[in-house]
C-alpha cells in the first residue's frame, strides 16, 4: 500500500502524525480538578463511594464511570489495511485513526490496544480479561481465519458487544447497497445469483449477512486465489468457507460469472475483466471493493455494461463502501442501551437504516463535500455518503430498538423518540440549544419569506424546514432557476406544493408592492421611480414589503451583499417595534464549554448607556426562548469600578438603568471577561456580585469589541454560531451573513417563527 502513496502525501502524513505532538489521541478529564475538594472527590477518600456502589450492583458502573462510553479497538497487526502482517506496534497509527473516527462521528471514547500475540487461545484470554474496563470491543485487522475464532470465542465469553469491523462493518454496508440495487433492478434477494472474488473475513461476513436477509446458499458462488470453492476442495479451505462449497465442475471466476446478478469483490485489482461483465444478468450490481485498485475500474465497467450499478471502496467514485458509514453508530446504539452483544437483528436494523437514508434527499454537508453536487437515490447513490451527518440519527436508534426488541439490552430506553432527539448533539452542536424553539415552531408554523430563494443553502434549508414542519416557506426567485437547482441538488420538493414562490420579474402584486414601498420609505429618499426599480430587482425590499403587508410573517435575508444595506431596508420598510430606539444583534456561539450569547455584534457601533440597557432587556427575552435563564455580564476592560474611562462609566450607568427597568434580571457589571466567565475570579474582585455562576449573556461596550469577540470565539474555540438574531424590528426580520450554512438558516427560521407566534398572540417581544 505504501508504494501507492505519492511522496507528497507520504511526507504530509508523517508531518501530520508527528506535529504539533506525536499521535492522534489524548486523555482529558471530564470533571474539575482545581482544588483539594475536587481531588478528594475524584480520588481518595471520596472515590470509595462509587466503588462500593458498583461492588453492590455492577450495573451502576454505567452511572459512575466512563465504561459505557468506552470501547477498546484491539489488533494484533496481522492484517493491517493493505499492509498485511506488519505487527502490533506498526499497526498503532491505524488503531489511533479508528479511535478518532469513533470520537468524531459518535462521541465514543476509545483506548487503542495493540497486542503482541498470534495464538488464538492466548489472544482470546488477553481480550476477555479486559471486560471490566470496556463497554464494547472492536476487533480490527486480525487475519482470517483466526479472526473468526477470536470473535466466536469472545462473544461466547463476554457480556459486552464484540464486533469485528473488518467483517461486519463491511457486510452491513454491502447489504444496504445490495438492498437498494435490487429494488432499482426489480429483483428479489431470494432469487438473485451472487458471485464473489475473495473469501476472506469481509467476504464471508457479507455472504452470511445476505443469507440472513434472504439470499439462498445454493445461489452463492465463491472464488478465491485457488479458484471456485467447491465440494471436495482441500487447499485453502476452512469450516467457514466450506459452508458455501458448491457441488460443481466449475473452477474459475469465468466459469461461474454467467447470469450473476451481484458481484462482490474483496480480493485484488483487475481480476474482473470487462468481457466477463457481458455475461452477467441484466442490471447487475458490481461491487469492486479492492483498494486502492478495484477488481475493475468503474469507467471500464460502465463501458462494458451501461446498465450496471457500481460500488467501490474509493472516495473518488460514487457509492463508496466505507466502514465509517456504520461502526461508530452501531456502537453508539449498542452502548446506549447496555447491549450485551451486537446480534443479527441489530445488524439487519443497521442495513435497513442505511438503505433508507440513501433514499432521502442529499444533505447540504454531502453536497459541500462533493463540490456542490450530490446525486439523488439511484444508480449513482445506492448508499449514503460517509459525510452524511444524518447517519447517526438513523442507525443508532434503529440498532438500539433492535437490541431492546431482541432482549439483549440491559438498560432499555423509555422514550426512543427522545433518544433520537438527543443524538442531534453529534450532528449539529446547536441541536439541544435549539430544541425548545424547534418544538414551539412546529406547533404553529408561520410564513417565512427568504430573499435569496435561488441560493443553494436556502433551497437545502427549505427542504429540511418542509420535512420537519418548522415553517411555511416563501422563496423569492425565478421559477426556472429554482426548479433547475432543485433538480440539480437532488431535492424532493415542488413549487406550489411545498413552498410558495415570488417571481421578482412577474408578480401580480407588483403595483401594490411599489405603492406600499413608497408609502413606507418615501420620506427616506425613495422616489416612485426608484421604488419601481427596487421592487423588481432588490429581493430584500420585496421580502420586507411582503412582511409589511402581511403576505409573510417573517423575513430572512443577507446571504449576499452588505449587512448594513439590508438592515436599512428593514428599518425603512418594516420599521422599529414600539418603544425601540435602535435595533441590535444578538449572536449565539456554542462551544465545548456551553452556549454563550454576545451583543451587539453587528448593528450599533457605539451604543449609549440607554441603548445598552434597552438592548440588554431585549436580549434577556430572546435568551429565555431557548429555555435558558439569562445570566448577564456587562463586559468592559474595567472590573467593578477599577477604571473610570468613558466605556466603563457607560456600562456602569447602563447597569443602573437595567436594574430599574428589570429588577429581577440577574445582571452584573461592569466586569472583565474572565470575571464574567469564572465565579472564582469574580469573587476575588467583588464577592457581593449579584451574578452567580458563569455568565451566559455577554453585553459588550461597542460593536468592535462584540464582533471581534464573536469572531475569535468562532475560530479559536471552534464554536458554532447561530444568528445574528436581529432585535427590535416591528415584525420578525433577520439579516444573515455570507458565511452562514443551510443549518444556520434552519436555526434562524425557527427563531423567526417563534417571534412571529409571539407577535400573533400580542405578546411583547422585548420585555
XYZ file of C-alpha atoms in Angstrom:
767
model
C 0.000 0.000 0.000
C 2.838 2.415 0.884
C 4.157 2.090 -2.681
C 0.875 3.569 -3.938
C 1.180 6.737 -1.837
C 2.655 9.796 -3.522
C 5.763 11.266 -1.957
C 3.861 14.448 -1.155
C 1.099 12.548 0.666
C 3.631 10.373 2.452
C 5.648 13.302 3.787
C 2.477 15.144 4.672
C 1.155 12.136 6.595
C 4.401 11.797 8.536
C 4.313 15.501 9.445
C 0.621 15.240 10.388
C 1.282 12.374 12.783
C 4.358 13.983 14.337
C 3.315 17.620 14.865
C 2.446 19.506 16.975
C 2.731 16.450 19.191
C 3.106 12.777 18.196
C -0.020 10.691 17.659
C -3.712 11.498 17.280
C -5.107 10.964 20.783
C -5.010 12.409 24.267
C -6.935 11.899 27.503
C -8.747 14.788 29.139
C -10.553 14.866 32.499
C -14.295 15.467 32.420
C -14.526 16.723 36.000
C -12.902 19.755 37.662
C -9.604 19.219 39.461
C -8.998 22.738 40.684
C -8.775 22.378 44.459
C -8.330 19.969 47.332
C -12.026 19.079 47.491
C -12.032 18.148 43.815
C -9.111 15.814 44.448
C -10.872 14.306 47.450
C -13.934 13.619 45.313
C -12.002 12.320 42.305
C -9.657 10.070 44.243
C -9.187 9.160 47.862
C -11.244 9.171 50.034
C -14.350 10.123 48.023
C -13.840 7.602 45.224
C -14.683 4.809 47.670
C -18.384 5.708 47.423
C -18.857 4.820 43.722
C -16.571 1.790 44.159
C -18.870 0.425 46.865
C -21.959 1.187 44.763
C -20.535 -0.766 41.815
C -19.461 -3.657 44.024
C -23.048 -3.907 45.264
C -24.546 -3.613 41.760
C -22.250 -3.960 38.699
C -24.806 -2.170 36.516
C -24.014 1.013 38.461
C -20.685 1.165 36.575
C -22.657 2.769 33.746
C -23.694 5.597 36.083
C -20.427 6.255 37.895
C -17.695 5.539 35.314
C -16.970 6.129 31.643
C -17.182 2.401 30.895
C -20.449 2.606 28.982
C -18.956 5.123 26.570
C -15.580 3.412 26.271
C -14.620 0.981 23.515
C -11.399 -0.952 23.009
C -10.027 -1.044 19.459
C -7.846 -4.153 19.538
C -5.473 -5.596 16.947
C -2.516 -7.929 16.747
C -1.406 -6.298 13.498
C -1.674 -9.423 11.344
C -3.875 -7.964 8.568
C -3.421 -4.206 8.563
C -5.319 -2.431 5.778
C -3.338 -3.197 2.645
C -0.085 -3.624 4.567
C -0.527 -7.195 5.765
C 1.201 -8.643 8.820
C 3.264 -5.651 9.961
C 2.932 -6.386 13.657
C 1.060 -4.704 16.514
C 3.384 -1.743 17.047
C 3.326 -0.687 13.395
C -0.469 -1.006 13.413
C -0.846 1.594 16.171
C -1.335 4.624 13.840
C -4.237 2.770 12.211
C -5.816 1.936 15.560
C -5.422 5.531 16.733
C -7.114 6.570 13.496
C -10.003 4.243 14.254
C -10.237 5.763 17.717
C -10.560 9.318 16.437
C -13.274 8.236 13.991
C -15.277 6.813 16.896
C -14.927 10.086 18.779
C -15.553 12.360 15.809
C -18.663 10.647 14.484
C -20.366 9.317 17.595
C -18.721 10.778 20.687
C -17.413 7.385 21.836
C -14.113 7.293 23.721
C -11.568 4.665 22.721
C -8.402 3.099 24.042
C -6.443 1.508 21.218
C -4.785 -1.709 22.371
C -2.151 -3.434 20.276
C -1.463 -6.993 21.444
C 1.719 -8.910 20.571
C 0.031 -12.302 20.317
C -0.875 -14.513 17.334
C -2.011 -17.603 19.199
C -5.807 -17.619 19.131
C -6.343 -19.004 22.625
C -3.868 -16.617 24.234
C -5.248 -13.628 22.327
C -8.749 -14.520 23.488
C -7.565 -14.713 27.094
C -5.952 -11.286 26.901
C -9.011 -9.610 25.420
C -11.577 -11.381 27.601
C -9.720 -10.215 30.712
C -10.370 -6.589 29.678
C -14.158 -6.839 30.045
C -14.372 -4.832 33.304
C -12.757 -1.840 31.581
C -14.850 -1.504 28.439
C -18.423 -1.228 27.256
C -17.554 -2.812 23.912
C -14.757 -4.423 21.893
C -13.941 -3.514 18.286
C -11.620 -6.111 16.782
C -9.520 -4.748 13.963
C -7.041 -6.028 11.370
C -6.753 -9.623 12.611
C -6.176 -12.037 9.730
C -8.572 -14.770 8.653
C -9.404 -17.433 9.614
C -8.080 -16.650 13.105
C -10.349 -13.593 13.320
C -13.428 -15.845 13.093
C -12.260 -17.958 16.003
C -11.261 -14.982 18.135
C -14.626 -13.291 17.696
C -16.563 -16.522 18.158
C -14.823 -17.340 21.469
C -15.061 -13.783 22.785
C -18.783 -13.486 22.003
C -19.375 -16.697 23.934
C -17.405 -15.464 26.961
C -18.070 -11.737 27.194
C -21.279 -9.915 28.181
C -20.430 -6.817 26.132
C -20.575 -6.250 22.355
C -17.702 -7.784 20.403
C -17.608 -6.615 16.801
C -15.025 -7.407 14.151
C -15.488 -4.377 11.941
C -13.499 -5.752 9.005
C -16.174 -8.421 8.755
C -19.451 -6.967 9.899
C -18.998 -3.285 9.126
C -18.239 -4.088 5.502
C -21.073 -6.629 5.423
C -23.658 -4.155 6.673
C -22.805 -1.544 4.046
C -22.635 -4.134 1.271
C -26.030 -5.492 2.328
C -27.526 -1.982 2.259
C -26.165 -1.438 -1.257
C -27.500 -4.830 -2.378
C -30.915 -3.997 -0.884
C -31.204 -0.759 -2.828
C -29.694 -2.136 -6.039
C -32.181 -4.993 -6.097
C -35.027 -2.541 -5.559
C -33.886 -0.438 -8.522
C -33.432 -3.578 -10.653
C -36.818 -5.016 -9.549
C -35.193 -8.239 -8.312
C -35.781 -10.355 -5.196
C -32.905 -11.341 -2.934
C -34.211 -14.903 -2.724
C -33.737 -15.321 -6.464
C -30.509 -13.500 -7.337
C -27.206 -15.177 -8.147
C -24.255 -13.832 -6.139
C -20.615 -14.349 -7.102
C -17.625 -13.266 -5.035
C -13.978 -12.777 -5.738
C -12.267 -13.216 -2.402
C -13.102 -15.428 0.539
C -11.602 -13.613 3.489
C -13.267 -12.350 6.632
C -15.118 -9.478 4.956
C -16.376 -11.529 2.002
C -17.704 -14.345 4.170
C -19.341 -11.899 6.575
C -21.069 -10.220 3.609
C -22.438 -13.549 2.454
C -23.537 -14.591 5.931
C -25.475 -11.354 6.385
C -27.064 -11.582 2.934
C -28.160 -15.128 3.744
C -29.750 -13.887 6.962
C -31.618 -11.318 4.837
C -32.966 -13.981 2.473
C -30.271 -14.906 -0.030
C -30.028 -18.656 -0.754
C -26.766 -20.525 -0.277
C -27.344 -22.506 -3.468
C -27.284 -19.205 -5.385
C -23.927 -18.107 -3.947
C -20.611 -18.871 -5.661
C -17.269 -18.091 -4.029
C -13.943 -17.752 -5.812
C -10.544 -17.036 -4.285
C -6.898 -17.271 -5.274
C -7.352 -21.026 -5.788
C -10.484 -20.620 -7.890
C -14.042 -21.754 -7.163
C -14.884 -23.062 -3.687
C -16.330 -26.489 -4.498
C -17.190 -29.633 -2.577
C -14.090 -31.772 -2.119
C -11.568 -28.951 -2.433
C -8.846 -29.181 0.207
C -6.425 -26.367 -0.469
C -7.002 -23.095 1.442
C -10.250 -24.360 2.947
C -11.736 -23.893 6.418
C -15.103 -24.596 8.010
C -16.401 -21.049 7.362
C -15.559 -21.169 3.668
C -16.746 -24.746 3.305
C -20.283 -23.703 4.210
C -20.527 -22.186 0.716
C -18.857 -25.007 -1.238
C -20.861 -25.919 -4.344
C -21.155 -29.326 -5.978
C -19.802 -28.279 -9.369
C -17.163 -28.813 -12.012
C -16.652 -25.041 -12.359
C -13.175 -23.957 -11.336
C -12.708 -20.285 -12.271
C -14.471 -16.959 -11.940
C -15.177 -17.107 -15.662
C -16.986 -20.414 -15.163
C -19.454 -19.017 -12.607
C -19.998 -15.358 -13.628
C -22.688 -16.130 -16.242
C -26.126 -14.731 -15.239
C -24.758 -13.352 -11.964
C -26.899 -10.526 -10.574
C -24.388 -9.431 -7.932
C -20.596 -9.461 -7.966
C -18.822 -8.811 -4.672
C -15.094 -8.258 -4.996
C -12.896 -8.197 -1.921
C -9.746 -9.524 -3.498
C -7.299 -7.820 -5.856
C -7.248 -5.204 -8.580
C -8.107 -6.168 -12.144
C -9.489 -9.681 -11.571
C -12.888 -8.878 -13.139
C -12.314 -8.465 -16.854
C -14.697 -6.367 -18.979
C -15.568 -9.356 -21.170
C -16.939 -11.187 -18.141
C -19.461 -8.401 -17.474
C -21.210 -9.073 -20.767
C -22.299 -12.449 -19.401
C -23.843 -11.108 -16.221
C -27.612 -10.734 -15.775
C -29.423 -7.505 -16.753
C -28.927 -4.505 -14.426
C -26.138 -6.160 -12.432
C -24.593 -4.827 -9.235
C -20.799 -4.747 -9.350
C -19.108 -4.210 -6.003
C -15.419 -3.864 -6.821
C -14.126 -3.137 -3.333
C -10.400 -3.930 -3.521
C -8.241 -0.922 -2.559
C -6.598 1.073 -3.957
C -7.232 -0.688 -7.285
C -10.711 -2.217 -7.672
C -11.368 -5.552 -9.345
C -12.500 -3.459 -12.311
C -12.315 0.305 -12.716
C -15.758 1.975 -12.814
C -15.188 3.538 -16.244
C -14.329 0.102 -17.700
C -17.395 -1.430 -16.106
C -19.678 1.327 -17.385
C -18.281 0.984 -20.893
C -18.878 -2.760 -20.895
C -22.246 -2.655 -19.105
C -24.003 0.736 -19.163
C -26.883 -0.784 -17.186
C -24.646 -1.822 -14.288
C -24.680 -0.314 -10.795
C -21.149 0.057 -9.440
C -19.691 0.396 -5.938
C -16.034 0.733 -4.962
C -14.072 1.316 -1.803
C -12.657 4.579 -3.131
C -13.763 8.087 -2.233
C -13.236 9.425 -5.772
C -16.135 7.389 -7.190
C -19.833 7.276 -6.288
C -21.129 4.551 -3.936
C -18.090 4.328 -1.672
C -18.234 1.371 0.702
C -16.533 2.814 3.767
C -16.880 1.236 7.199
C -17.172 4.651 8.853
C -20.712 4.600 7.454
C -21.760 2.293 10.252
C -19.372 1.204 13.003
C -19.494 4.408 15.119
C -23.291 4.444 15.043
C -23.813 0.740 15.670
C -21.674 1.009 18.795
C -23.474 4.236 19.792
C -26.836 2.475 19.755
C -25.483 -0.661 21.424
C -23.709 1.193 24.226
C -26.654 3.469 24.959
C -28.911 0.528 25.819
C -26.187 -1.512 27.512
C -26.364 -4.266 24.890
C -24.589 -7.500 25.762
C -23.857 -8.225 22.094
C -24.363 -6.985 18.541
C -26.658 -9.630 17.122
C -28.144 -10.364 13.712
C -31.251 -8.319 14.467
C -29.132 -5.248 15.241
C -27.091 -5.691 12.074
C -30.246 -6.093 9.992
C -31.646 -2.904 11.548
C -28.468 -1.060 10.562
C -28.767 -2.359 6.989
C -32.348 -1.125 6.747
C -31.454 2.277 8.220
C -28.526 2.829 5.831
C -30.538 1.727 2.814
C -33.389 4.009 3.857
C -31.144 7.045 4.284
C -29.825 6.624 0.741
C -33.386 7.176 -0.498
C -33.680 10.538 1.257
C -32.702 13.850 -0.365
C -28.948 14.530 -0.075
C -27.932 16.837 2.764
C -26.075 20.148 2.436
C -22.992 18.656 4.127
C -22.828 15.916 1.495
C -23.180 18.428 -1.324
C -20.344 20.567 0.087
C -18.130 17.506 0.380
C -18.680 16.769 -3.316
C -18.171 20.292 -4.614
C -21.831 21.257 -4.579
C -23.046 18.153 -6.430
C -24.785 15.220 -4.762
C -26.729 12.502 -6.510
C -30.311 11.669 -5.505
C -31.186 8.000 -4.923
C -30.372 5.919 -7.958
C -27.537 4.088 -9.694
C -25.003 6.672 -8.509
C -26.327 6.786 -4.956
C -27.129 3.319 -3.633
C -25.677 4.087 -0.213
C -25.261 7.330 1.751
C -22.080 9.348 1.686
C -19.729 8.868 4.658
C -20.062 12.657 5.082
C -23.827 12.481 5.674
C -24.426 13.839 9.205
C -27.769 12.048 9.446
C -26.191 8.586 9.692
C -26.164 8.613 13.473
C -29.784 9.807 13.590
C -30.929 6.814 11.532
C -28.596 3.990 12.572
C -28.144 4.391 16.337
C -31.897 4.469 17.200
C -32.558 1.536 14.847
C -29.789 -0.510 16.479
C -30.916 0.457 19.985
C -34.507 -0.569 19.220
C -33.384 -3.875 17.726
C -31.294 -4.561 20.841
C -34.309 -3.909 23.049
C -36.685 -5.937 20.864
C -34.281 -8.892 20.755
C -33.741 -8.885 24.522
C -30.028 -8.032 24.712
C -30.410 -4.525 26.203
C -29.596 -4.256 29.912
C -30.677 -0.592 30.072
C -33.701 -0.250 27.736
C -34.686 3.245 26.719
C -38.043 4.521 27.938
C -38.518 7.020 25.097
C -36.929 6.137 21.773
C -38.038 9.421 20.196
C -36.347 11.408 22.961
C -33.226 9.312 22.464
C -33.242 10.076 18.740
C -33.588 13.786 19.546
C -30.632 13.582 21.925
C -28.389 12.310 19.136
C -28.622 15.633 17.325
C -25.810 16.803 19.615
C -23.453 14.734 17.442
C -24.866 16.138 14.191
C -25.486 19.785 14.926
C -23.970 21.197 18.078
C -26.911 23.571 18.072
C -29.284 20.614 18.499
C -30.020 20.791 22.222
C -29.943 24.582 22.428
C -32.367 24.957 19.531
C -34.712 22.148 20.617
C -37.240 24.324 22.533
C -37.586 26.679 19.569
C -37.979 23.868 17.045
C -40.682 22.277 19.181
C -42.566 25.546 19.528
C -42.177 26.438 15.850
C -43.707 23.111 14.778
C -46.813 23.744 16.874
C -47.884 26.680 14.698
C -45.652 27.162 11.616
C -45.576 30.672 10.179
C -44.878 32.059 6.707
C -41.193 32.907 6.364
C -40.000 34.645 3.210
C -36.412 34.134 2.005
C -34.919 36.960 -0.042
C -32.258 34.757 -1.665
C -34.590 31.967 -2.743
C -32.308 30.785 -5.549
C -29.321 30.214 -3.240
C -28.332 26.571 -2.748
C -28.162 26.975 1.018
C -31.682 28.361 1.152
C -33.016 25.535 -1.006
C -31.352 22.898 1.146
C -32.586 24.625 4.288
C -36.125 24.768 2.927
C -36.000 21.019 2.232
C -35.315 20.452 5.944
C -37.865 23.074 7.005
C -40.566 21.399 4.914
C -39.680 17.911 6.164
C -39.676 18.983 9.807
C -42.712 21.271 9.559
C -40.935 24.272 11.082
C -42.351 26.969 8.802
C -44.314 27.688 5.644
C -41.571 28.851 3.276
C -41.933 31.578 0.650
C -38.978 31.906 -1.729
C -38.133 34.917 -3.868
C -36.650 33.715 -7.120
C -37.132 32.967 -10.782
C -39.163 29.776 -11.281
C -36.935 28.257 -13.957
C -33.805 28.832 -11.877
C -35.348 27.458 -8.678
C -36.712 24.356 -10.433
C -33.399 23.662 -12.160
C -31.459 23.928 -8.915
C -33.902 21.740 -7.006
C -33.312 19.063 -9.631
C -29.566 19.609 -9.684
C -29.223 19.296 -5.918
C -31.422 16.197 -5.752
C -34.081 17.814 -3.540
C -37.612 16.433 -3.303
C -39.859 19.488 -3.184
C -42.105 21.304 -5.622
C -43.142 24.922 -6.148
C -46.709 25.457 -5.005
C -46.820 22.199 -3.110
C -44.066 22.544 -0.545
C -43.381 26.269 -0.762
C -44.662 29.450 -2.366
C -42.589 31.343 -4.898
C -42.475 35.081 -5.542
C -41.158 35.758 -9.040
C -39.497 39.219 -8.902
C -39.792 39.510 -12.682
C -43.511 38.803 -12.884
C -45.582 39.104 -9.696
C -49.255 40.189 -9.957
C -48.879 42.299 -6.812
C -46.085 44.402 -8.262
C -48.015 47.705 -8.339
C -49.313 47.144 -4.812
C -45.797 46.412 -3.582
C -44.469 49.574 -5.215
C -47.192 51.653 -3.561
C -46.504 50.057 -0.179
C -42.764 50.706 -0.528
C -43.286 54.345 -1.488
C -45.615 54.817 1.473
C -43.130 53.233 3.890
C -39.895 54.735 2.569
C -40.984 57.772 0.554
C -39.755 60.171 3.235
C -36.415 58.358 3.345
C -35.228 59.244 -0.137
C -37.120 56.624 -2.143
C -38.821 58.171 -5.199
C -41.621 56.353 -7.084
C -39.260 55.600 -9.971
C -36.637 54.194 -7.605
C -39.319 52.137 -5.888
C -40.398 50.617 -9.216
C -36.831 49.516 -9.905
C -36.105 48.206 -6.419
C -39.315 46.169 -6.182
C -38.226 44.404 -9.375
C -34.549 43.929 -8.512
C -33.931 44.064 -4.752
C -35.148 40.866 -3.101
C -34.654 42.247 0.432
C -37.035 45.097 -0.400
C -39.557 42.618 -1.838
C -39.346 40.466 1.273
C -39.621 43.425 3.626
C -42.697 44.733 1.782
C -44.259 41.252 1.942
C -43.844 41.236 5.728
C -45.070 44.827 5.998
C -48.256 43.969 4.043
C -48.886 40.755 5.961
C -48.158 38.472 2.987
C -45.442 36.870 5.110
C -44.845 36.681 8.865
C -41.049 36.936 8.903
C -38.136 37.790 6.617
C -34.725 36.163 6.301
C -32.151 37.812 4.037
C -28.478 38.697 3.807
C -26.720 35.732 2.232
C -25.286 38.134 -0.311
C -24.340 41.816 -0.082
C -23.637 44.107 2.830
C -25.242 43.694 6.243
C -25.863 47.403 6.753
C -27.695 47.896 3.427
C -30.044 45.014 4.255
C -30.554 46.484 7.706
C -31.511 49.858 6.218
C -34.197 48.285 4.014
C -35.690 46.508 7.029
C -35.638 49.689 9.069
C -37.143 51.760 6.245
C -39.943 49.336 5.355
C -40.760 47.249 8.438
C -39.668 49.843 10.970
C -38.934 49.583 14.688
C -41.090 47.965 17.330
C -42.920 50.338 19.716
C -40.556 51.774 22.298
C -37.426 50.680 20.454
C -34.914 53.402 19.578
C -32.421 51.265 17.650
C -32.060 47.657 16.538
C -29.334 45.363 17.849
C -27.881 41.964 17.003
C -27.612 39.050 19.419
C -25.282 36.226 18.354
C -25.156 32.776 19.890
C -21.950 30.735 19.940
C -21.990 27.098 21.024
C -18.641 25.769 22.184
C -17.424 22.769 24.141
C -17.869 24.900 27.255
C -21.519 25.641 26.523
C -23.746 28.238 24.881
C -22.950 31.950 25.097
C -24.851 34.941 23.719
C -22.972 38.094 22.649
C -24.425 41.548 21.867
C -24.303 43.781 19.922
C -22.213 42.022 17.311
C -23.440 43.669 14.088
C -25.550 46.830 14.397
C -24.732 49.653 16.826
C -21.148 50.994 16.541
C -21.054 52.714 19.932
C -24.346 52.381 21.850
C -25.146 54.770 24.678
C -25.870 53.626 28.223
C -29.581 53.981 27.432
C -29.201 51.816 24.330
C -27.124 49.246 26.242
C -29.893 48.974 28.827
C -32.609 48.629 26.179
C -30.557 46.030 24.320
C -29.859 44.001 27.473
C -33.509 43.704 28.499
C -34.423 42.714 24.935
C -31.656 40.109 24.807
C -32.896 38.528 28.038
C -36.307 37.967 26.456
C -34.786 36.248 23.437
C -32.470 34.058 25.526
C -35.436 32.767 27.545
C -36.973 31.455 24.322
C -34.112 28.951 24.203
C -35.176 27.590 27.593
C -32.142 29.263 29.164
C -32.338 31.623 32.112
C -30.148 34.630 31.242
C -27.144 35.357 33.433
C -25.883 38.649 32.087
C -22.490 40.316 32.343
C -21.868 43.880 31.144
C -18.337 43.384 29.876
C -15.611 46.030 29.944
C -11.868 46.412 30.345
C -12.702 47.598 33.880
C -13.528 45.324 36.808
C -16.179 46.783 39.165
C -15.026 50.390 39.183
C -11.318 49.761 38.615
C -11.282 52.442 35.910
C -13.378 55.473 35.002
C -12.927 55.501 31.241
C -15.844 56.513 29.064
C -16.767 52.923 28.136
C -16.504 51.696 31.753
C -18.719 54.516 33.034
C -21.184 53.803 30.227
C -21.538 50.161 31.255
C -21.843 51.164 34.905
C -24.644 53.602 34.088
C -26.357 51.013 31.923
C -26.434 48.619 34.878
C -28.309 51.145 36.991
C -30.918 51.632 34.242
C -31.344 47.876 33.760
C -31.937 47.281 37.458
C -34.537 49.981 37.481
C -36.386 48.559 34.468
C -35.948 44.831 35.195
C -35.072 44.425 38.881
C -35.422 40.631 38.773
C -32.901 40.204 35.974
C -29.636 38.502 37.020
C -27.189 41.045 35.657
C -23.898 42.475 36.869
C -21.169 44.780 35.654
C -19.020 46.395 34.635
C -16.567 43.498 34.647
C -13.756 41.946 32.676
C -14.396 38.870 30.546
C -12.600 36.456 32.895
C -14.678 37.695 35.815
C -17.818 37.140 33.753
C -16.897 33.542 32.973
C -15.436 32.482 36.320
C -17.229 32.876 39.631
C -13.993 32.122 41.448
C -12.215 35.062 39.784
C -15.261 37.290 40.249
C -15.491 36.531 43.958
C -11.907 37.667 44.454
C -12.705 41.010 42.879
C -16.263 41.610 44.097
C -17.754 38.964 46.430
C -21.095 40.820 46.621
C -21.859 40.336 42.928
C -25.499 39.538 42.127
C -24.360 37.334 39.261
C -23.792 33.742 40.364
C -22.009 31.048 38.413
C -20.963 31.608 34.825
C -22.435 34.375 32.683
C -24.150 33.151 29.519
C -25.006 36.577 28.042
C -22.127 38.975 27.402
C -23.104 42.568 26.592
C -20.180 44.405 25.006
C -19.471 48.160 25.198
C -19.311 48.639 21.412
C -19.556 46.854 18.083
C -15.782 46.463 17.705
C -15.470 44.566 20.977
C -18.563 42.439 20.338
C -17.746 41.461 16.773
C -14.080 40.749 17.499
C -15.030 38.581 20.488
C -17.624 36.793 18.363
C -15.181 36.056 15.553
C -12.396 34.991 17.929
C -14.759 32.638 19.740
C -15.948 31.133 16.466
C -12.467 30.449 15.165
C -10.236 29.789 18.167
C -12.750 27.794 20.205
C -14.198 26.007 17.149
C -17.605 27.323 18.182
C -20.794 27.002 16.199
C -22.504 30.334 15.500
C -26.283 30.845 15.464
C -27.571 34.159 14.187
C -27.129 37.062 14.271
C -30.612 37.450 15.765
C -31.926 40.895 14.912
C -33.628 42.549 17.865
C -36.008 45.466 17.535
C -37.835 45.395 14.170
C -41.612 45.844 14.248
C -42.038 42.397 12.695
C -39.565 39.467 12.672
C -36.730 40.080 10.224
C -33.164 38.782 10.261
C -30.036 39.565 8.279
C -27.693 36.621 7.882
C -24.013 36.755 6.991
C -22.471 35.279 3.808
C -20.727 32.503 5.776
C -24.000 31.005 7.023
C -24.725 27.329 6.285
C -28.049 25.723 5.426
C -28.323 24.543 9.015
C -27.785 28.108 10.181
C -30.709 29.187 8.030
C -32.872 26.436 9.529
C -31.922 27.579 13.034
C -32.768 31.208 12.348
C -36.026 30.187 10.699
C -37.152 28.517 13.921
C -36.246 31.667 15.844
C -38.216 33.824 13.389
C -41.270 31.565 13.588
C -41.327 31.721 17.389
C -41.085 35.521 17.190
C -43.990 35.590 14.736
C -46.052 33.388 17.039
C -45.441 35.803 19.901
C -46.434 38.758 17.706
C -49.640 36.997 16.684
C -50.569 36.491 20.311
C -49.821 40.175 21.012
C -47.034 39.148 23.334
C -44.354 41.780 23.859
C -41.101 40.747 22.217
C -38.706 42.990 24.107
C -39.525 42.513 27.787
